[in-house]
Each structure stands twice: as structure tokens, then as C-alpha cells.
GROMACS .gro file of C-alpha atoms in nm:
model
  492
    1MET     CA    1   9.661   8.039 -17.741
    2LYS     CA    2   9.670   7.968 -17.372
    3PHE     CA    3   9.421   7.687 -17.409
    4LEU     CA    4   9.662   7.509 -17.639
    5ILE     CA    5   9.934   7.481 -17.369
    6PRO     CA    6   9.770   7.197 -17.170
    7ILE     CA    7   9.706   7.013 -17.494
    8ILE     CA    8  10.057   7.038 -17.611
    9SER     CA    9  10.186   6.933 -17.265
   10LEU     CA   10   9.955   6.635 -17.274
   11PHE     CA   11  10.094   6.526 -17.615
   12ILE     CA   12  10.452   6.563 -17.489
   13LEU     CA   13  10.362   6.352 -17.182
   14VAL     CA   14  10.206   6.079 -17.398
   15GLU     CA   15  10.515   6.082 -17.620
   16ILE     CA   16  10.743   6.050 -17.327
   17THR     CA   17  10.535   5.773 -17.179
   18SER     CA   18  10.519   5.589 -17.508
   19ALA     CA   19  10.896   5.602 -17.534
   20GLN     CA   20  10.966   5.486 -17.177
   21SER     CA   21  11.323   5.377 -17.117
   22LEU     CA   22  11.428   5.152 -16.824
   23SER     CA   23  11.752   5.024 -16.686
   24LEU     CA   24  11.715   4.692 -16.509
   25THR     CA   25  11.923   4.468 -16.292
   26LEU     CA   26  11.849   4.094 -16.248
   27ASP     CA   27  11.697   4.158 -15.905
   28LYS     CA   28  11.479   4.435 -16.026
   29THR     CA   29  11.366   4.235 -16.325
   30ILE     CA   30  11.258   3.942 -16.095
   31SER     CA   31  11.086   4.179 -15.864
   32LEU     CA   32  10.883   4.331 -16.148
   33ALA     CA   33  10.799   3.990 -16.292
   34THR     CA   34  10.669   3.853 -15.960
   35ASP     CA   35  10.466   4.172 -15.906
   36SER     CA   36  10.330   4.281 -16.243
   37SER     CA   37  10.350   3.987 -16.499
   38LEU     CA   38  10.031   3.823 -16.617
   39GLU     CA   39  10.167   3.487 -16.508
   40ALA     CA   40  10.214   3.618 -16.153
   41PHE     CA   41   9.860   3.765 -16.161
   42HIS     CA   42   9.732   3.424 -16.266
   43ASN     CA   43   9.924   3.245 -15.983
   44LYS     CA   44   9.794   3.484 -15.721
   45ASN     CA   45   9.430   3.432 -15.830
   46MET     CA   46   9.479   3.053 -15.829
   47TYR     CA   47   9.609   3.073 -15.471
   48LEU     CA   48   9.328   3.299 -15.363
   49ALA     CA   49   9.072   3.054 -15.502
   50SER     CA   50   9.220   2.778 -15.290
   51TYR     CA   51   9.249   2.999 -14.985
   52TRP     CA   52   8.881   3.082 -14.992
   53GLU     CA   53   8.793   2.724 -15.049
   54PHE     CA   54   8.982   2.639 -14.733
   55ARG     CA   55   8.815   2.920 -14.545
   56ALA     CA   56   8.482   2.787 -14.655
   57TYR     CA   57   8.583   2.437 -14.532
   58LYS     CA   58   8.679   2.573 -14.187
   59ALA     CA   59   8.365   2.783 -14.163
   60ASN     CA   60   8.162   2.463 -14.242
   61ARG     CA   61   8.299   2.305 -13.930
   62LEU     CA   62   8.145   2.578 -13.714
   63PRO     CA   63   7.778   2.587 -13.609
   64SER     CA   64   7.548   2.735 -13.868
   65LEU     CA   65   7.233   2.933 -13.817
   66ASP     CA   66   6.967   2.921 -14.085
   67LEU     CA   67   6.638   3.109 -14.119
   68THR     CA   68   6.371   2.972 -14.364
   69LEU     CA   69   6.070   3.183 -14.450
   70THR     CA   70   5.751   3.136 -14.653
   71PRO     CA   71   5.586   3.474 -14.590
   72ALA     CA   72   5.287   3.404 -14.818
   73GLU     CA   73   5.157   3.122 -15.021
   74TYR     CA   74   4.807   3.140 -15.177
   75TYR     CA   75   4.656   2.832 -15.332
   76ARG     CA   76   4.322   2.807 -15.526
   77ASP     CA   77   4.256   2.500 -15.738
   78ILE     CA   78   4.030   2.203 -15.796
   79THR     CA   79   4.181   1.890 -15.654
   80LYS     CA   80   4.093   1.519 -15.621
   81ARG     CA   81   4.000   1.399 -15.277
   82TYR     CA   82   3.882   1.066 -15.147
   83ASN     CA   83   3.534   1.044 -14.976
   84SER     CA   84   3.562   0.765 -14.721
   85GLU     CA   85   3.189   0.764 -14.645
   86GLU     CA   86   3.091   0.689 -15.004
   87ASN     CA   87   3.422   0.522 -15.095
   88ILE     CA   88   3.468   0.730 -15.407
   89ASP     CA   89   3.718   1.001 -15.535
   90GLN     CA   90   3.569   1.343 -15.582
   91TYR     CA   91   3.683   1.678 -15.725
   92ARG     CA   92   3.659   1.960 -15.477
   93ASN     CA   93   3.737   2.327 -15.470
   94GLN     CA   94   4.038   2.411 -15.249
   95GLN     CA   95   4.147   2.757 -15.143
   96TYR     CA   96   4.389   2.843 -14.864
   97TYR     CA   97   4.660   3.080 -14.746
   98TYR     CA   98   4.982   2.942 -14.592
   99ALA     CA   99   5.280   3.099 -14.412
  100GLN     CA  100   5.573   2.939 -14.236
  101ASP     CA  101   5.911   3.035 -14.071
  102GLY     CA  102   6.179   2.821 -13.916
  103LEU     CA  103   6.507   2.884 -13.732
  104SER     CA  104   6.770   2.603 -13.707
  105VAL     CA  105   7.121   2.560 -13.562
  106ASN     CA  106   7.334   2.279 -13.717
  107GLN     CA  107   7.672   2.142 -13.604
  108ASN     CA  108   7.862   1.860 -13.759
  109PHE     CA  109   8.016   1.605 -13.519
  110ASP     CA  110   8.349   1.512 -13.674
  111LEU     CA  111   8.425   1.228 -13.438
  112LEU     CA  112   8.130   1.016 -13.549
  113GLY     CA  113   8.041   1.173 -13.878
  114GLY     CA  114   7.688   1.281 -13.777
  115SER     CA  115   7.509   1.610 -13.730
  116PHE     CA  116   7.338   1.776 -13.433
  117TYR     CA  117   7.062   2.025 -13.489
  118ILE     CA  118   6.827   2.240 -13.289
  119ASN     CA  119   6.535   2.408 -13.464
  120SER     CA  120   6.215   2.593 -13.402
  121ASP     CA  121   5.918   2.622 -13.639
  122LEU     CA  122   5.588   2.810 -13.670
  123ALA     CA  123   5.328   2.761 -13.947
  124TYR     CA  124   4.992   2.923 -14.021
  125ILE     CA  125   4.714   2.811 -14.253
  126HIS     CA  126   4.376   2.967 -14.334
  127ASN     CA  127   4.124   2.772 -14.536
  128TYR     CA  128   3.847   2.946 -14.729
  129GLY     CA  129   3.508   2.819 -14.838
  130ASP     CA  130   3.241   2.617 -14.653
  131HIS     CA  131   3.491   2.532 -14.370
  132ASN     CA  132   3.642   2.881 -14.313
  133TYR     CA  133   3.896   2.838 -14.038
  134SER     CA  134   4.249   2.911 -13.926
  135GLU     CA  135   4.517   2.705 -13.754
  136TYR     CA  136   4.863   2.758 -13.611
  137THR     CA  137   5.112   2.478 -13.557
  138SER     CA  138   5.436   2.532 -13.357
  139ILE     CA  139   5.745   2.350 -13.268
  140PRO     CA  140   5.906   2.579 -13.005
  141ILE     CA  141   6.218   2.361 -12.984
  142ARG     CA  142   6.335   2.031 -13.126
  143ILE     CA  143   6.685   1.875 -13.068
  144GLY     CA  144   6.801   1.595 -13.291
  145TYR     CA  145   7.102   1.395 -13.424
  146SER     CA  146   7.146   1.194 -13.747
  147GLN     CA  147   7.427   0.996 -13.895
  148ASN     CA  148   7.530   0.706 -14.111
  149LEU     CA  149   7.567   0.381 -13.921
  150LEU     CA  150   7.824   0.220 -14.155
  151GLY     CA  151   8.134   0.374 -13.999
  152TYR     CA  152   8.231   0.584 -14.296
  153ASN     CA  153   8.299   0.926 -14.179
  154PRO     CA  154   8.342   1.191 -14.447
  155PHE     CA  155   8.424   1.463 -14.187
  156LYS     CA  156   8.726   1.257 -14.059
  157TRP     CA  157   8.866   1.229 -14.412
  158GLY     CA  158   8.794   1.597 -14.479
  159LYS     CA  159   8.990   1.683 -14.169
  160LYS     CA  160   9.286   1.503 -14.307
  161ILE     CA  161   9.267   1.609 -14.672
  162GLU     CA  162   9.152   1.966 -14.670
  163PRO     CA  163   9.436   2.125 -14.465
  164LEU     CA  164   9.680   1.922 -14.683
  165ARG     CA  165   9.504   2.052 -14.995
  166TYR     CA  166   9.547   2.410 -14.877
  167GLU     CA  167   9.912   2.359 -14.777
  168LYS     CA  168   9.972   2.219 -15.121
  169ALA     CA  169   9.798   2.525 -15.279
  170LYS     CA  170  10.015   2.759 -15.085
  171LYS     CA  171  10.334   2.584 -15.181
  172GLU     CA  172  10.224   2.561 -15.534
  173PHE     CA  173  10.185   2.933 -15.536
  174LEU     CA  174  10.538   2.974 -15.408
  175TYR     CA  175  10.666   2.714 -15.657
  176ASN     CA  176  10.494   2.897 -15.947
  177MET     CA  177  10.628   3.228 -15.832
  178GLU     CA  178  10.981   3.092 -15.823
  179GLN     CA  179  10.913   2.960 -16.179
  180VAL     CA  180  10.828   3.317 -16.273
  181SER     CA  181  11.164   3.424 -16.134
  182GLU     CA  182  11.330   3.149 -16.343
  183GLN     CA  183  11.148   3.263 -16.656
  184ALA     CA  184  11.231   3.623 -16.591
  185THR     CA  185  11.591   3.523 -16.558
  186THR     CA  186  11.587   3.353 -16.895
  187TYR     CA  187  11.434   3.666 -17.061
  188PHE     CA  188  11.677   3.886 -16.882
  189PHE     CA  189  11.988   3.694 -17.000
  190ALA     CA  190  11.843   3.663 -17.351
  191LEU     CA  191  11.834   4.038 -17.364
  192ALA     CA  192  12.178   4.065 -17.204
  193MET     CA  193  12.320   3.827 -17.470
  194ALA     CA  194  12.149   4.025 -17.751
  195GLN     CA  195  12.270   4.350 -17.596
  196ALA     CA  196  12.626   4.209 -17.581
  197GLU     CA  197  12.609   4.088 -17.940
  198TYR     CA  198  12.489   4.427 -18.055
  199GLU     CA  199  12.773   4.608 -17.872
  200LEU     CA  200  13.026   4.358 -18.014
  201ALA     CA  201  12.874   4.421 -18.358
  202LYS     CA  202  12.915   4.795 -18.320
  203GLU     CA  203  13.274   4.758 -18.201
  204ASN     CA  204  13.338   4.518 -18.489
  205VAL     CA  205  13.216   4.771 -18.739
  206ALA     CA  206  13.438   5.032 -18.592
  207SER     CA  207  13.729   4.793 -18.571
  208THR     CA  208  13.698   4.654 -18.927
  209ASP     CA  209  13.666   5.000 -19.073
  210THR     CA  210  13.979   5.112 -18.891
  211LEU     CA  211  14.162   4.794 -19.005
  212TYR     CA  212  14.044   4.848 -19.360
  213GLN     CA  213  14.169   5.198 -19.363
  214THR     CA  214  14.499   5.079 -19.221
  215GLY     CA  215  14.506   4.804 -19.493
  216LEU     CA  216  14.466   5.065 -19.761
  217GLN     CA  217  14.773   5.248 -19.630
  218ARG     CA  218  14.977   4.930 -19.601
  219HIS     CA  219  14.866   4.810 -19.950
  220LYS     CA  220  15.006   5.128 -20.099
  221ILE     CA  221  15.347   5.036 -19.963
  222ALA     CA  222  15.295   4.667 -20.059
  223SER     CA  223  15.298   4.559 -19.695
  224ILE     CA  224  14.980   4.343 -19.760
  225THR     CA  225  14.859   4.169 -20.064
  226GLN     CA  226  14.543   4.258 -20.270
  227ALA     CA  227  14.377   3.945 -20.138
  228ASP     CA  228  14.434   4.054 -19.776
  229LEU     CA  229  14.290   4.401 -19.860
  230LEU     CA  230  13.981   4.233 -20.014
  231ILE     CA  231  13.937   4.026 -19.700
  232LEU     CA  232  13.950   4.339 -19.490
  233LYS     CA  233  13.685   4.497 -19.720
  234LEU     CA  234  13.475   4.178 -19.686
  235ASP     CA  235  13.503   4.197 -19.309
  236THR     CA  236  13.366   4.558 -19.302
  237VAL     CA  237  13.064   4.442 -19.518
  238ASN     CA  238  13.004   4.136 -19.299
  239ALA     CA  239  13.030   4.351 -18.989
  240GLN     CA  240  12.764   4.593 -19.115
  241ASN     CA  241  12.533   4.294 -19.192
  242THR     CA  242  12.597   4.145 -18.852
  243LEU     CA  243  12.522   4.476 -18.683
  244GLN     CA  244  12.184   4.493 -18.856
  245ASN     CA  245  12.092   4.140 -18.760
  246SER     CA  246  12.211   4.202 -18.406
  247GLU     CA  247  11.986   4.512 -18.383
  248ILE     CA  248  11.687   4.305 -18.495
  249ALA     CA  249  11.768   4.036 -18.236
  250LEU     CA  250  11.810   4.301 -17.969
  251LYS     CA  251  11.465   4.452 -18.044
  252ARG     CA  252  11.302   4.108 -18.029
  253ALA     CA  253  11.469   4.021 -17.703
  254MET     CA  254  11.364   4.361 -17.565
  255PHE     CA  255  11.008   4.313 -17.681
  256ALA     CA  256  10.991   3.962 -17.525
  257LEU     CA  257  11.105   4.096 -17.184
  258ALA     CA  258  10.882   4.399 -17.192
  259SER     CA  259  10.584   4.176 -17.282
  260TYR     CA  260  10.662   3.932 -16.994
  261LEU     CA  261  10.687   4.222 -16.745
  262ASN     CA  262  10.354   4.362 -16.876
  263PHE     CA  263  10.514   4.682 -16.995
  264GLU     CA  264  10.438   4.888 -17.304
  265LYS     CA  265  10.564   4.700 -17.604
  266ASN     CA  266  10.784   4.992 -17.725
  267THR     CA  267  10.966   5.022 -17.394
  268THR     CA  268  11.340   5.057 -17.426
  269ILE     CA  269  11.516   4.828 -17.174
  270HIS     CA  270  11.886   4.824 -17.088
  271VAL     CA  271  12.004   4.544 -16.867
  272HIS     CA  272  12.309   4.540 -16.639
  273LEU     CA  273  12.482   4.206 -16.584
  274PRO     CA  274  12.503   4.096 -16.224
  275SER     CA  275  12.852   4.086 -16.077
  276ARG     CA  276  13.018   3.749 -16.011
  277PRO     CA  277  12.819   3.580 -15.723
  278ARG     CA  278  12.982   3.482 -15.401
  279ASN     CA  279  13.077   3.124 -15.356
  280MET     CA  280  12.788   2.920 -15.216
  281GLU     CA  281  12.817   2.549 -15.173
  282ILE     CA  282  12.474   2.376 -15.143
  283SER     CA  283  12.460   2.026 -14.991
  284VAL     CA  284  12.276   1.762 -15.200
  285ASP     CA  285  12.144   1.597 -14.880
  286GLU     CA  286  12.013   1.926 -14.738
  287ALA     CA  287  11.852   2.013 -15.072
  288LEU     CA  288  11.676   1.666 -15.088
  289GLN     CA  289  11.554   1.698 -14.721
  290LEU     CA  290  11.414   2.045 -14.797
  291ALA     CA  291  11.250   1.927 -15.122
  292ARG     CA  292  11.072   1.640 -14.948
  293LYS     CA  293  10.949   1.885 -14.691
  294ASN     CA  294  10.846   2.187 -14.910
  295ASN     CA  295  10.803   2.069 -15.273
  296PRO     CA  296  10.429   2.072 -15.363
  297THR     CA  297  10.474   1.757 -15.572
  298PHE     CA  298  10.525   1.550 -15.248
  299LEU     CA  299  10.214   1.710 -15.099
  300GLU     CA  300  10.016   1.636 -15.420
  301LEU     CA  301  10.122   1.273 -15.396
  302CYS     CA  302  10.015   1.258 -15.030
  303GLN     CA  303   9.677   1.407 -15.119
  304GLN     CA  304   9.625   1.158 -15.402
  305ILE     CA  305   9.698   0.866 -15.171
  306LEU     CA  306   9.464   0.996 -14.899
  307GLU     CA  307   9.185   1.049 -15.150
  308ALA     CA  308   9.234   0.692 -15.290
  309GLU     CA  309   9.231   0.556 -14.934
  310GLN     CA  310   8.911   0.753 -14.864
  311VAL     CA  311   8.737   0.592 -15.168
  312VAL     CA  312   8.857   0.246 -15.059
  313ASP     CA  313   8.715   0.311 -14.708
  314LYS     CA  314   8.388   0.425 -14.846
  315MET     CA  315   8.345   0.138 -15.096
  316LYS     CA  316   8.444  -0.120 -14.830
  317LYS     CA  317   8.186   0.001 -14.570
  318GLU     CA  318   7.910   0.034 -14.828
  319ALA     CA  319   7.975  -0.308 -14.992
  320LEU     CA  320   7.719  -0.487 -14.774
  321PHE     CA  321   7.436  -0.249 -14.695
  322ASN     CA  322   7.354   0.107 -14.618
  323ALA     CA  323   7.210   0.213 -14.280
  324SER     CA  324   7.130   0.550 -14.124
  325PHE     CA  325   6.997   0.660 -13.781
  326GLY     CA  326   6.809   0.970 -13.676
  327ALA     CA  327   6.653   1.072 -13.350
  328SER     CA  328   6.500   1.394 -13.220
  329ILE     CA  329   6.302   1.511 -12.915
  330GLY     CA  330   6.102   1.823 -12.878
  331PHE     CA  331   5.753   1.978 -12.835
  332ASN     CA  332   5.478   2.081 -13.072
  333GLN     CA  333   5.122   2.200 -13.056
  334VAL     CA  334   4.833   2.301 -13.290
  335ALA     CA  335   4.566   2.564 -13.212
  336ASN     CA  336   4.334   2.808 -13.386
  337ASN     CA  337   4.513   3.114 -13.246
  338PHE     CA  338   4.875   3.216 -13.201
  339LYS     CA  339   4.871   3.227 -12.823
  340ASN     CA  340   4.731   2.878 -12.773
  341ALA     CA  341   4.982   2.737 -13.022
  342TYR     CA  342   5.247   2.776 -12.743
  343ARG     CA  343   5.035   2.640 -12.455
  344ASP     CA  344   5.008   2.291 -12.319
  345LEU     CA  345   5.286   2.170 -12.543
  346LEU     CA  346   5.286   1.808 -12.646
  347GLN     CA  347   5.612   1.607 -12.653
  348GLN     CA  348   5.736   1.508 -12.986
  349ASP     CA  349   5.973   1.206 -13.016
  350ILE     CA  350   6.108   1.076 -13.343
  351VAL     CA  351   6.343   0.785 -13.387
  352SER     CA  352   6.421   0.629 -13.725
  353VAL     CA  353   6.653   0.359 -13.856
  354SER     CA  354   6.670   0.292 -14.226
  355LEU     CA  355   6.837   0.002 -14.409
  356SER     CA  356   6.917  -0.055 -14.770
  357ILE     CA  357   7.021  -0.413 -14.845
  358PRO     CA  358   7.116  -0.520 -15.202
  359LEU     CA  359   6.989  -0.877 -15.254
  360ILE     CA  360   7.114  -0.918 -15.607
  361ASP     CA  361   7.343  -0.649 -15.769
  362TRP     CA  362   7.555  -0.890 -15.984
  363GLY     CA  363   7.876  -0.790 -15.805
  364VAL     CA  364   7.844  -0.415 -15.869
  365ARG     CA  365   7.949  -0.308 -15.517
  366LYS     CA  366   8.231  -0.566 -15.505
  367GLY     CA  367   8.357  -0.445 -15.840
  368LYS     CA  368   8.364  -0.081 -15.721
  369TYR     CA  369   8.553  -0.185 -15.412
  370ASN     CA  370   8.811  -0.375 -15.616
  371VAL     CA  371   8.846  -0.079 -15.861
  372ALA     CA  372   8.908   0.150 -15.560
  373LYS     CA  373   9.185  -0.085 -15.421
  374ASN     CA  374   9.354  -0.101 -15.763
  375ASN     CA  375   9.345   0.278 -15.797
  376LEU     CA  376   9.513   0.294 -15.448
  377ASN     CA  377   9.793   0.062 -15.560
  378ILE     CA  378   9.835   0.277 -15.874
  379ALA     CA  379   9.857   0.590 -15.647
  380TYR     CA  380  10.130   0.418 -15.442
  381ILE     CA  381  10.334   0.318 -15.749
  382SER     CA  382  10.293   0.659 -15.918
  383ALA     CA  383  10.396   0.834 -15.592
  384GLN     CA  384  10.720   0.633 -15.582
  385GLN     CA  385  10.802   0.701 -15.943
  386GLU     CA  386  10.728   1.073 -15.909
  387GLU     CA  387  10.937   1.101 -15.589
  388LEU     CA  388  11.236   0.947 -15.772
  389THR     CA  389  11.193   1.190 -16.060
  390VAL     CA  390  11.182   1.502 -15.831
  391GLU     CA  391  11.483   1.372 -15.626
  392GLU     CA  392  11.681   1.315 -15.942
  393GLU     CA  393  11.600   1.660 -16.060
  394VAL     CA  394  11.718   1.814 -15.729
  395ILE     CA  395  12.041   1.619 -15.731
  396MET     CA  396  12.124   1.709 -16.092
  397THR     CA  397  12.037   2.076 -16.045
  398VAL     CA  398  12.246   2.111 -15.724
  399SER     CA  399  12.535   1.950 -15.890
  400ASP     CA  400  12.509   2.176 -16.191
  401PHE     CA  401  12.490   2.480 -15.955
  402ASN     CA  402  12.807   2.385 -15.761
  403ILE     CA  403  12.988   2.334 -16.090
  404GLN     CA  404  12.867   2.660 -16.240
  405GLN     CA  405  13.059   2.871 -15.979
  406ASP     CA  406  13.389   2.740 -16.099
  407LEU     CA  407  13.281   2.780 -16.461
  408ILE     CA  408  13.209   3.154 -16.399
  409LEU     CA  409  13.562   3.202 -16.261
  410SER     CA  410  13.705   3.028 -16.563
  411ALA     CA  411  13.488   3.223 -16.810
  412GLU     CA  412  13.573   3.553 -16.635
  413GLU     CA  413  13.945   3.472 -16.665
  414ALA     CA  414  13.910   3.361 -17.021
  415LEU     CA  415  13.731   3.683 -17.111
  416ASP     CA  416  14.006   3.900 -16.958
  417LEU     CA  417  14.274   3.696 -17.135
  418ALA     CA  418  14.090   3.717 -17.466
  419ILE     CA  419  14.048   4.097 -17.444
  420MET     CA  420  14.416   4.148 -17.372
  421ALA     CA  421  14.520   3.908 -17.645
  422TYR     CA  422  14.302   4.087 -17.903
  423MET     CA  423  14.425   4.433 -17.805
  424GLU     CA  424  14.787   4.315 -17.825
  425ILE     CA  425  14.745   4.146 -18.166
  426LYS     CA  426  14.541   4.443 -18.298
  427GLN     CA  427  14.830   4.681 -18.203
  428ARG     CA  428  15.089   4.450 -18.364
  429PHE     CA  429  14.875   4.432 -18.682
  430MET     CA  430  14.851   4.815 -18.690
  431ILE     CA  431  15.234   4.835 -18.702
  432GLY     CA  432  15.273   4.545 -18.941
  433LYS     CA  433  15.399   4.281 -18.696
  434SER     CA  434  15.100   4.048 -18.708
  435ASP     CA  435  14.908   3.887 -18.995
  436LEU     CA  436  14.539   3.915 -19.071
  437ASN     CA  437  14.449   3.557 -18.974
  438SER     CA  438  14.591   3.601 -18.621
  439LEU     CA  439  14.384   3.922 -18.584
  440THR     CA  440  14.061   3.755 -18.705
  441LEU     CA  441  14.117   3.452 -18.481
  442SER     CA  442  14.178   3.672 -18.175
  443LEU     CA  443  13.864   3.876 -18.239
  444GLN     CA  444  13.660   3.560 -18.269
  445ARG     CA  445  13.807   3.437 -17.939
  446GLN     CA  446  13.720   3.757 -17.760
  447GLN     CA  447  13.365   3.752 -17.888
  448GLU     CA  448  13.329   3.380 -17.790
  449ALA     CA  449  13.467   3.452 -17.442
  450GLN     CA  450  13.210   3.726 -17.394
  451ARG     CA  451  12.926   3.485 -17.491
  452ASN     CA  452  13.067   3.220 -17.268
  453TYR     CA  453  13.083   3.453 -16.967
  454ILE     CA  454  12.719   3.566 -17.011
  455SER     CA  455  12.611   3.202 -17.055
  456ALA     CA  456  12.794   3.100 -16.746
  457LEU     CA  457  12.626   3.374 -16.545
  458GLN     CA  458  12.287   3.273 -16.693
  459ASN     CA  459  12.332   2.903 -16.608
  460TYR     CA  460  12.441   2.992 -16.254
  461TRP     CA  461  12.129   3.204 -16.178
  462LEU     CA  462  11.893   2.970 -16.354
  463SER     CA  463  12.030   2.682 -16.147
  464TYR     CA  464  11.994   2.889 -15.834
  465TYR     CA  465  11.640   2.984 -15.895
  466LYS     CA  466  11.554   2.631 -16.004
  467ILE     CA  467  11.685   2.501 -15.668
  468ARG     CA  468  11.478   2.767 -15.482
  469LYS     CA  469  11.180   2.642 -15.685
  470LEU     CA  470  11.241   2.274 -15.609
  471THR     CA  471  11.311   2.325 -15.233
  472LEU     CA  472  11.120   2.652 -15.157
  473HIS     CA  473  11.421   2.762 -14.961
  474ASP     CA  474  11.643   3.067 -15.001
  475PHE     CA  475  11.997   2.935 -14.950
  476ASP     CA  476  12.137   3.287 -14.961
  477THR     CA  477  11.957   3.398 -14.642
  478GLY     CA  478  11.885   3.054 -14.498
  479LEU     CA  479  11.511   3.129 -14.471
  480SER     CA  480  11.227   2.907 -14.575
  481LEU     CA  481  11.007   3.072 -14.843
  482SER     CA  482  10.702   2.906 -14.692
  483ASN     CA  483  10.764   3.066 -14.350
  484THR     CA  484  10.835   3.403 -14.508
  485PHE     CA  485  10.504   3.374 -14.701
  486ASP     CA  486  10.314   3.300 -14.375
  487TYR     CA  487  10.471   3.605 -14.213
  488LYS     CA  488  10.389   3.841 -14.509
  489HIS     CA  489  10.032   3.731 -14.551
  490GLY     CA  490   9.934   3.658 -14.195
  491ILE     CA  491   9.814   3.309 -14.273
  492GLN     CA  492   9.782   3.088 -13.967
   0.00000   0.00000   0.00000
């Protein structure tokens, strides 16, 4: 029987795990959402992809060292060759072995848009057949430079755009994580409202049953009519139905929050409403200034304009002709043995200038340039419209937030008054000094006050996290979320 004990313990552990129960505050819910939700996981991986793209861009600005090898290449074939003595083409057998290695260092020159390189090369070939011989060819060192002569410099534009692109990706990550907080707040208060409705429904069941029992006693002494007693009975039936519907709604809200937090679907969650927040007045002007500085939408607009300007610059400088320049200086030699391939080196000088001039293109390049200019104008107009949309959203959200603080105070006061009024009328009804309509109306007012208070808290916290999302600033601590992110992750 001893071997059954671990198995039984395992089943008990699984049962406990499957019936996990949690008690959550709003802060804990947001913390779990930003750490464990699938949406948060998606946001982190999107940011990491942009981070490594930026790392690759920075690495591409540094010198690169490349080694190319062809350890062995064997070739045996019949090929066509020209016989200059007889002025005819002939088919000949060809058989050779070839090997090559090369080492090169490359460095982009951002100022002019060209590239420097230093390389070294060694090759060996051995021919078989009637002319059986071997040769080595070497380039001990060669230094060169090449670039486009039109003036379009892709490195200069990359230096402007890539850091902005990464900064936008970083702030998009923060923006999306604040959106996770906002969504978690929505699920939290949806469960809080369902939880409150369920508790109100249970209280209503108990209350209507008590009132019905009291009504039975009062009906015996003709203190209330038969119609009033039937209404009390109807209230008990309706209360039971409401309780069942509230229980279903509670399970749905609980399931939605558990799914969002990436918990087991049958996890039981009980939420605790946050206390009334401290008064916090946020300046619209300050929020607008922070949004212009931190909101990723503004960085996205700047990036779009820079990319459109880059295309215009490229099309303008390529509208007439293409030209490139290349020059290199070094040494080379050829010999039938390895040692002599590095003796009595010969100087190797290469200079090349290439031009591509379209004589007739039927306005293709001009058309591309005009399209690029129009796209730039569209980017300017779209940026202005989008800026106004974001600024309007900031203004309205801050205004709503400042109003919500007063609404919470009013809702809290209304809830206290509704509870006291209901308890007073209930006691008066129990002793026959109040009618049924007054009792029903007071109960409805109490329940509505409870809902209004939860809604006021929800609207306050949703507005607060939306302001954080739009400005990437924590107004409670006065810290920039972007600066905090840099400190946590060590990004320079």
C-alpha cells in the first residue's frame, strides 16, 4: 500500500492546482498582465526584434572582416576554344584543380557614402594533360575605395532614420504595455462589477425572503393587502432568477480575466476594489508637452517624413544619370611555386569611373521624382492631421480624468446615503411604518449607487492609464516611463 501514497498525493496536488483560487488587487492584476499575458509576451518579442535590428545596424557601421575560401575545385570537361593560328573554334579536353582564399576588411564611410576596403588574396591552379603545370597568383595587399558620385548618401539617411526607428520601437513597446494595463483594468472592473452584482443578488434573495415572511405575518393581521403579498412573493422569485443570472455573469467575467492573465480557465478569482485615489490634478499643457515628446505616434510621423525625404533625395539625384567611382592600389604576382608568388611583387593600380546616361526614357525618372515629391507632401499633411488627433485625445482624456475625481467623491457619498436610506426604510417597513413601493425604490437606489461607484472607480483608473499610455509618463511618481525602461534594461 505504501506505493499508493505518492500517487494519491499527486492526485490531491493536481486537484488543488486545478481549483486554484486567487485574491487580486488592481495593482497585482496589472502586474500579472504585464508579465504573463499573451499580449505582453507578443509585445516583448516585437520589441526584441526591433532591438536586434538596431544592433545589426550599429554593427554594420563597424569594420567587418571576411574570409572567403574555395578549398578545392576540380573541373574536367570538353570545352570550346579559339585557335588563333588557324582562325577556327575547336573542342578541347580541359582538366584542372583550383583553390583560392581571400581575407578582406571593409569599412563604410558615412560622410561621403562610400566604402574603404583592404584585402589579400591567394589562388592556386594545376592543369592536367599535355601541358601539366601549376601556378600561384597572389595579392599580398590591396587598398581601395568605391562610391556613388551622384551625391546620394544612403549611410547619411540611415544615420538619421535607424536610431529614430529604434526609439520609436522602444516607445511603442511601452505604449503597448500601458495598453495591456488599460485592458487589464477593464477586465478587473468587469469582474468587480459582476462580483458586486452577485453579492447584491445574494443579499436581495435574503432580503426578499425576509420581507415575504414578514408580509405573511402582516397579511394575517390585514396590515397589507393580498396584492402586496403577491408582489413580495414575486420579488423573491425574481431575486432567485437574478441570482442565477448574476452567477453566470460572474463566471464569465472570471473566465475572461483568467484567460487574459494566462491562468488556468477554472481559476477562481476574487477582486478587491481599490480605495478612493488621492486627488491628482494633471495639467493639459504638461500632458500635451509630454505626449509630443514621448508618444510613439509622433516618432512614427517623423520617421515617415524622413523616409519620404530620403526617396525624394534619391530620385532627384538619379534623375539625370548614374555615376560611380572606384580606385585601388596594391601588389600582385604570379609564379609556379608558392615562395616566388610573394617575391618581386608588381604594383597593381585600378581606377574606374562608370556612367549610365538615359537618352530616351519617356519621362520615367521625372515621373518617379514627381511621385516621390507628392508622397512627401502627403506625409506632411497626414502628419498634421494625426498630430491633431492625438492632441485632441490627450486633451479629452485629461479633462475626463480631472472630472472623474469629483465624480468618485459624489458616487461614494451617494452610496453611503443610499445604504443608510435603505436600512432605515427597511426597518420602518418591518414595523409597518413604510409601504412596499418606498422599500422597493430604496433598494433599487442602493443597487444603482453601488454600480455607479464601481463605474466611477473604473472610469478614473481607465483614464489614468490611458494618460500614461498617451504620454508615457507616471504622474503619480513624476518619472518618465522611457527613462525607467532604459534604467531597467540597460539600453544606452
